[in-house]
CSV table of C-alpha atoms in Angstrom, one decimal:
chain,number,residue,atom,x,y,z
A,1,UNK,CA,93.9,-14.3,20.3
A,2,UNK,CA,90.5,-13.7,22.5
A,3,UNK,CA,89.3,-15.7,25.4
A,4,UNK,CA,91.4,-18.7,25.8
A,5,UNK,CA,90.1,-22.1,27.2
A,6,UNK,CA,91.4,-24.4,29.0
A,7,UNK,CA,90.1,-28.0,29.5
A,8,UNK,CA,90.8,-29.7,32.8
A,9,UNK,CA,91.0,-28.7,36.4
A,10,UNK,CA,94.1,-31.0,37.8
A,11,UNK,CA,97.5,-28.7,38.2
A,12,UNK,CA,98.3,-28.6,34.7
A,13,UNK,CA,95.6,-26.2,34.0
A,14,UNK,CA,95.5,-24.5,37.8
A,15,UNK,CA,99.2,-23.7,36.6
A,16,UNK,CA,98.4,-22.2,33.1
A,17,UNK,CA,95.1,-20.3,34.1
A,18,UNK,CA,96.7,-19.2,37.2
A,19,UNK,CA,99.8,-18.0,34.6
A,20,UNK,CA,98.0,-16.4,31.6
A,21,UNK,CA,95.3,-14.8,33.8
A,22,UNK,CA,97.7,-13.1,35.6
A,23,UNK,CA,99.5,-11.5,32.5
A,24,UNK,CA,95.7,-10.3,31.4
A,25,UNK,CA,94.7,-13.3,29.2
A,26,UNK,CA,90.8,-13.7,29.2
A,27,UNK,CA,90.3,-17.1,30.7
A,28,UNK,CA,88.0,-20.0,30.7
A,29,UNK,CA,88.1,-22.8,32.3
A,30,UNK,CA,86.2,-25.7,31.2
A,31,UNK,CA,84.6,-28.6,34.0
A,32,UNK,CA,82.5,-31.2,34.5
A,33,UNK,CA,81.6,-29.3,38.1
A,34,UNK,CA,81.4,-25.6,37.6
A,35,UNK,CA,80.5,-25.2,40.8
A,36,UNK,CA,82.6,-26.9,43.0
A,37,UNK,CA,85.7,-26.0,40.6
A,38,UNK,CA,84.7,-22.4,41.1
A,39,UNK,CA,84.3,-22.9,44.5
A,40,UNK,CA,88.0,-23.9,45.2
A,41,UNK,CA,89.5,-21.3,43.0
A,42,UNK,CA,91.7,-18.8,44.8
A,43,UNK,CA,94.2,-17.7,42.3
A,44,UNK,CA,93.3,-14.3,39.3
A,45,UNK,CA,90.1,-13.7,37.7
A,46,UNK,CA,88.8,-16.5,35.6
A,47,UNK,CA,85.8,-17.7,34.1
A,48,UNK,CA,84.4,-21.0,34.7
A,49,UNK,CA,81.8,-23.2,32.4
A,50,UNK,CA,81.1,-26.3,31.0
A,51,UNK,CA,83.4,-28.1,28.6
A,52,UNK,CA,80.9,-28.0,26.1
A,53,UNK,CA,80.5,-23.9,26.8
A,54,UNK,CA,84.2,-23.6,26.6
A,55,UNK,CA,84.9,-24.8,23.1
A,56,UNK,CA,82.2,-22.9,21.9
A,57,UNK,CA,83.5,-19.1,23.2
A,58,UNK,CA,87.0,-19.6,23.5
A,59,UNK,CA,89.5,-18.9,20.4
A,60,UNK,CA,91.9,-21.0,21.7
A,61,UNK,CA,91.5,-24.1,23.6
A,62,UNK,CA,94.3,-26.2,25.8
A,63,UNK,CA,93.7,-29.7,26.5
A,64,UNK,CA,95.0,-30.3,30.0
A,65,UNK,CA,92.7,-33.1,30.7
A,66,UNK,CA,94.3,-36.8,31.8
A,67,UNK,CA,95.6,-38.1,28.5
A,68,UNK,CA,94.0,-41.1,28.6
A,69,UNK,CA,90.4,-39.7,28.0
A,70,UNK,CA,91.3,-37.1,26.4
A,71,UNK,CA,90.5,-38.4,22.8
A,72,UNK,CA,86.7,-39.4,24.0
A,73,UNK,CA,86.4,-36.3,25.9
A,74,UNK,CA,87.2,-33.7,23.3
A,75,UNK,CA,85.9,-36.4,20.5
A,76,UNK,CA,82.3,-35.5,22.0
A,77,UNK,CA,83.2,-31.7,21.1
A,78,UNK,CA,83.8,-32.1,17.6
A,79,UNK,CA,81.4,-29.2,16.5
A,80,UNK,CA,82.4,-26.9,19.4
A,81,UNK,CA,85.8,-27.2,18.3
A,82,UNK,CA,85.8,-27.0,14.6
A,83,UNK,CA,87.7,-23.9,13.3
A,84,UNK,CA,89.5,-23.7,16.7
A,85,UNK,CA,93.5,-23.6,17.7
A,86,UNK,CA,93.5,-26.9,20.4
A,87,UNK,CA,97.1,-26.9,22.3
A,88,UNK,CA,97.7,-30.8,23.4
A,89,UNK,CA,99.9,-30.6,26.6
A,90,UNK,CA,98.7,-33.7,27.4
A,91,UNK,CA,100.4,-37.5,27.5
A,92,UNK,CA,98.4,-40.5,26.9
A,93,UNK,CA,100.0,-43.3,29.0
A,94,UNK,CA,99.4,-46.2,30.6
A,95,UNK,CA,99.7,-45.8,34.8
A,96,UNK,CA,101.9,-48.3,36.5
A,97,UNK,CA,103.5,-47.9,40.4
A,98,UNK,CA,102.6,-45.1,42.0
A,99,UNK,CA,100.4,-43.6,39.4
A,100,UNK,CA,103.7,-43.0,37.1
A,101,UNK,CA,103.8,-44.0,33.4
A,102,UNK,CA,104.3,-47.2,32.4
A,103,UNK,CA,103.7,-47.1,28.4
A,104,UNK,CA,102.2,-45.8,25.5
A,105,UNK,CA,98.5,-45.6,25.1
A,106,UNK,CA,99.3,-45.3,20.9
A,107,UNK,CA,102.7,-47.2,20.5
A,108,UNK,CA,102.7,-46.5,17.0
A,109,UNK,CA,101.1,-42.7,17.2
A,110,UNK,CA,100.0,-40.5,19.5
A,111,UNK,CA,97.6,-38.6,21.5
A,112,UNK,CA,98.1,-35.4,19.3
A,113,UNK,CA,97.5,-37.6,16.1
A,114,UNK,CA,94.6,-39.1,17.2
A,115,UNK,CA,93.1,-35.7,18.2
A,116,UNK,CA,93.9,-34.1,14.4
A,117,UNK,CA,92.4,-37.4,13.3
A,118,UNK,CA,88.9,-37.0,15.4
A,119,UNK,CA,88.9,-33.3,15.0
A,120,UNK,CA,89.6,-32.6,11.5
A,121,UNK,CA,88.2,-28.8,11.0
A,122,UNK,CA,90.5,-28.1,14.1
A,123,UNK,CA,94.2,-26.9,14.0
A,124,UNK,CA,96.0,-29.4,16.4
A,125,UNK,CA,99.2,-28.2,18.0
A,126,UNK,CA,101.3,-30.4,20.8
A,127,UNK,CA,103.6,-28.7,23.1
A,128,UNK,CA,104.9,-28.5,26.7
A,129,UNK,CA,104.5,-32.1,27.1
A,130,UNK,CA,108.0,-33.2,27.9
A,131,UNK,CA,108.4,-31.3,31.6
A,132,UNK,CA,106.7,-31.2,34.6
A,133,UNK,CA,103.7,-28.9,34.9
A,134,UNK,CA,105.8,-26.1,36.9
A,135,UNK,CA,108.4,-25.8,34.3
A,136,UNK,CA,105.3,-24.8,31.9
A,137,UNK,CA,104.5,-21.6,33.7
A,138,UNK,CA,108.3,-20.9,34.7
A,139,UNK,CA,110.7,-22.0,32.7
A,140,UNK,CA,113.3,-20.0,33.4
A,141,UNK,CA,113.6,-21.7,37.3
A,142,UNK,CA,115.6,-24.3,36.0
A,143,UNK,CA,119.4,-24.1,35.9
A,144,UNK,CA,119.5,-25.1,32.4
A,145,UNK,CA,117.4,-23.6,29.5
A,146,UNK,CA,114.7,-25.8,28.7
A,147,UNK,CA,113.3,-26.5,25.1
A,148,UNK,CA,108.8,-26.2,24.5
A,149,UNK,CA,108.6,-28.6,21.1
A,150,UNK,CA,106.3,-27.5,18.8
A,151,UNK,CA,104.3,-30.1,16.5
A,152,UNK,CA,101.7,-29.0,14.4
A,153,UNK,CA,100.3,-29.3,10.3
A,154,UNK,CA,99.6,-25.2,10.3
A,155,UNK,CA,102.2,-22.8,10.1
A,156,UNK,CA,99.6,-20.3,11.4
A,157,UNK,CA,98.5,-21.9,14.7
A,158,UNK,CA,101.9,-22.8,15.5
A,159,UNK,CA,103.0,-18.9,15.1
A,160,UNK,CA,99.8,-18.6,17.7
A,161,UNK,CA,100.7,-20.9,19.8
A,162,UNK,CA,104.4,-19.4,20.0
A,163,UNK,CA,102.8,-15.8,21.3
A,164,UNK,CA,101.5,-17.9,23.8
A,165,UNK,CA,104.5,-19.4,25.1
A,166,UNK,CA,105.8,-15.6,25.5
A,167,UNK,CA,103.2,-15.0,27.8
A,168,UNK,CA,104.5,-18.0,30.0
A,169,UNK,CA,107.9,-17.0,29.6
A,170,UNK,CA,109.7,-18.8,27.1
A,171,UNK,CA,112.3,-16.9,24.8
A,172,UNK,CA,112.0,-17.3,20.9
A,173,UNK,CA,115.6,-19.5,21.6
A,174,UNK,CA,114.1,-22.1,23.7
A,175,UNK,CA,110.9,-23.0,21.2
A,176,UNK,CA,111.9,-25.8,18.7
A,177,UNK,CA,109.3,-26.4,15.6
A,178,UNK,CA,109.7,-30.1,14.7
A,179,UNK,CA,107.3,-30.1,12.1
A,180,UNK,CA,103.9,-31.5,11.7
A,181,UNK,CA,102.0,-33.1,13.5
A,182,UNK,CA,103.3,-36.6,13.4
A,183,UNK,CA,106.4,-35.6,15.0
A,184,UNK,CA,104.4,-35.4,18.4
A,185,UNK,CA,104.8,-39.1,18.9
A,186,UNK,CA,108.4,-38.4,19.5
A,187,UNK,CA,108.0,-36.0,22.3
A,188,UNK,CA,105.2,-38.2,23.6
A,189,UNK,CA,107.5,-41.2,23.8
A,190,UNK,CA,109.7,-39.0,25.9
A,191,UNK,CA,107.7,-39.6,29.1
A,192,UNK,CA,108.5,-43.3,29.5
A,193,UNK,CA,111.4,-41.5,31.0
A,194,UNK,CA,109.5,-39.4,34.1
A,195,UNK,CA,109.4,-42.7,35.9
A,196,UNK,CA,113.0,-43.4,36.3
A,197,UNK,CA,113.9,-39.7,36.8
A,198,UNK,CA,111.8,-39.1,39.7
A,199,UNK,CA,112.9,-42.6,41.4
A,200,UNK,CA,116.0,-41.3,40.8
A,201,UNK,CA,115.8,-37.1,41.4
A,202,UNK,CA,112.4,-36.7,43.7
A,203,UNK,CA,109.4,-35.2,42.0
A,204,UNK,CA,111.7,-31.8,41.4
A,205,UNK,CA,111.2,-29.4,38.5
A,206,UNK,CA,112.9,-30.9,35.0
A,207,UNK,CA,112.7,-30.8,31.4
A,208,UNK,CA,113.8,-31.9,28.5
A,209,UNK,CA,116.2,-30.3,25.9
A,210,UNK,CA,118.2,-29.6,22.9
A,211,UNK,CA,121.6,-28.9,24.0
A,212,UNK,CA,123.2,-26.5,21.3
């Protein structure tokens, strides 16, 4: 694995790049405003660029942008992105109170489906979606070990995508493979229940797991 991209400026990807840059991982970050987004950076060495120029140099690509434009957003990169590894953390919801989900955008599918469906010359993988953004980069601050799902039709960008995880910290143990890439709907379904755990919890570190 080369230069890895990442698409999206919000925290999710200010936790990953800040994470992966700092374990020596050649980083881009892709934007709609290079400049400003560059401007505000303080944390390791990274690169910034275009969305566009992002797909096109980076090996492997994460989609951290909101959820619920990410399939017209990376859609529009179809040929950048063709041949590529794309890692969906994202989760394509409907916002209700207090910006919290509130439903499914795809009832009946899901954000990483549609994405394999629009980009079919790239290698779709969805994981990381089912905790908050902190737990992605530090998994091991939580009191319980936490499970990164892995949905994804090739073996081969999975096995990628787990060297990855290493470099944020998860063990080989906490990684489950659900199979292909239809099985991302499940994990995807598992945010309808953020809303009622931070009423209930505060907006504290958390994650899903497989208890074993």
């Amino acid at each position: 694995m080369n230069r890895i991209g990442i698409l999206g400026t919000g925290r999710v990807a200010t936790a990953l790049a800040t994470r992966l840059a700092s374990t020596g991982r050649d980083v881009m970050i892709g934007t709609r405003n290079v400049a400003d987004a560059s401007a505000r950076w303080t944390g390791p060495a990274v690169t910034f660029a275009t969305h566009s120029q992002t797909a096109r140099e980076a090996a492997l690509l994460i989609n951290a942008t909101p959820g619920d434009t990410s399939l017209e957003r990376l859609g529009a990169l179809r040929e950048e992105l063709d041949g590529k590894i794309l890692v969906d953390v994202s989760n394509a919801t409907r916002r209700g109170a207090e910006g919290l989900p509130a439903g499914l955008l795809y009832p009946d599918s899901s954000l990483a489906e549609h994405l394999q469906q629009a980009l079919p010359g790239t290698r779709v993988v969805k994981t990381l979606n089912t905790m908050l953004f902190t737990v992605m980069v530090a998994p091991r601050g939580l009191s319980v070990p936490p499970t990164a799902f892995l949905s994804g039709n090739d073996g081969e960008a999975k096995a990628t995508v787990r060297e990855l995880l290493h470099d944020l910290g998860w063990p080989p143990d906490w990684i489950e493979d659900l199979g292909d890439i239809f099985t991302a709907r499940g994990t995807e379904a598992l945010m309808l229940l953020v809303p009622h755990l931070i009423r209930r919890r505060g907006f504290a570190p958390f994650a899903l797991t497989v208890a074993r």
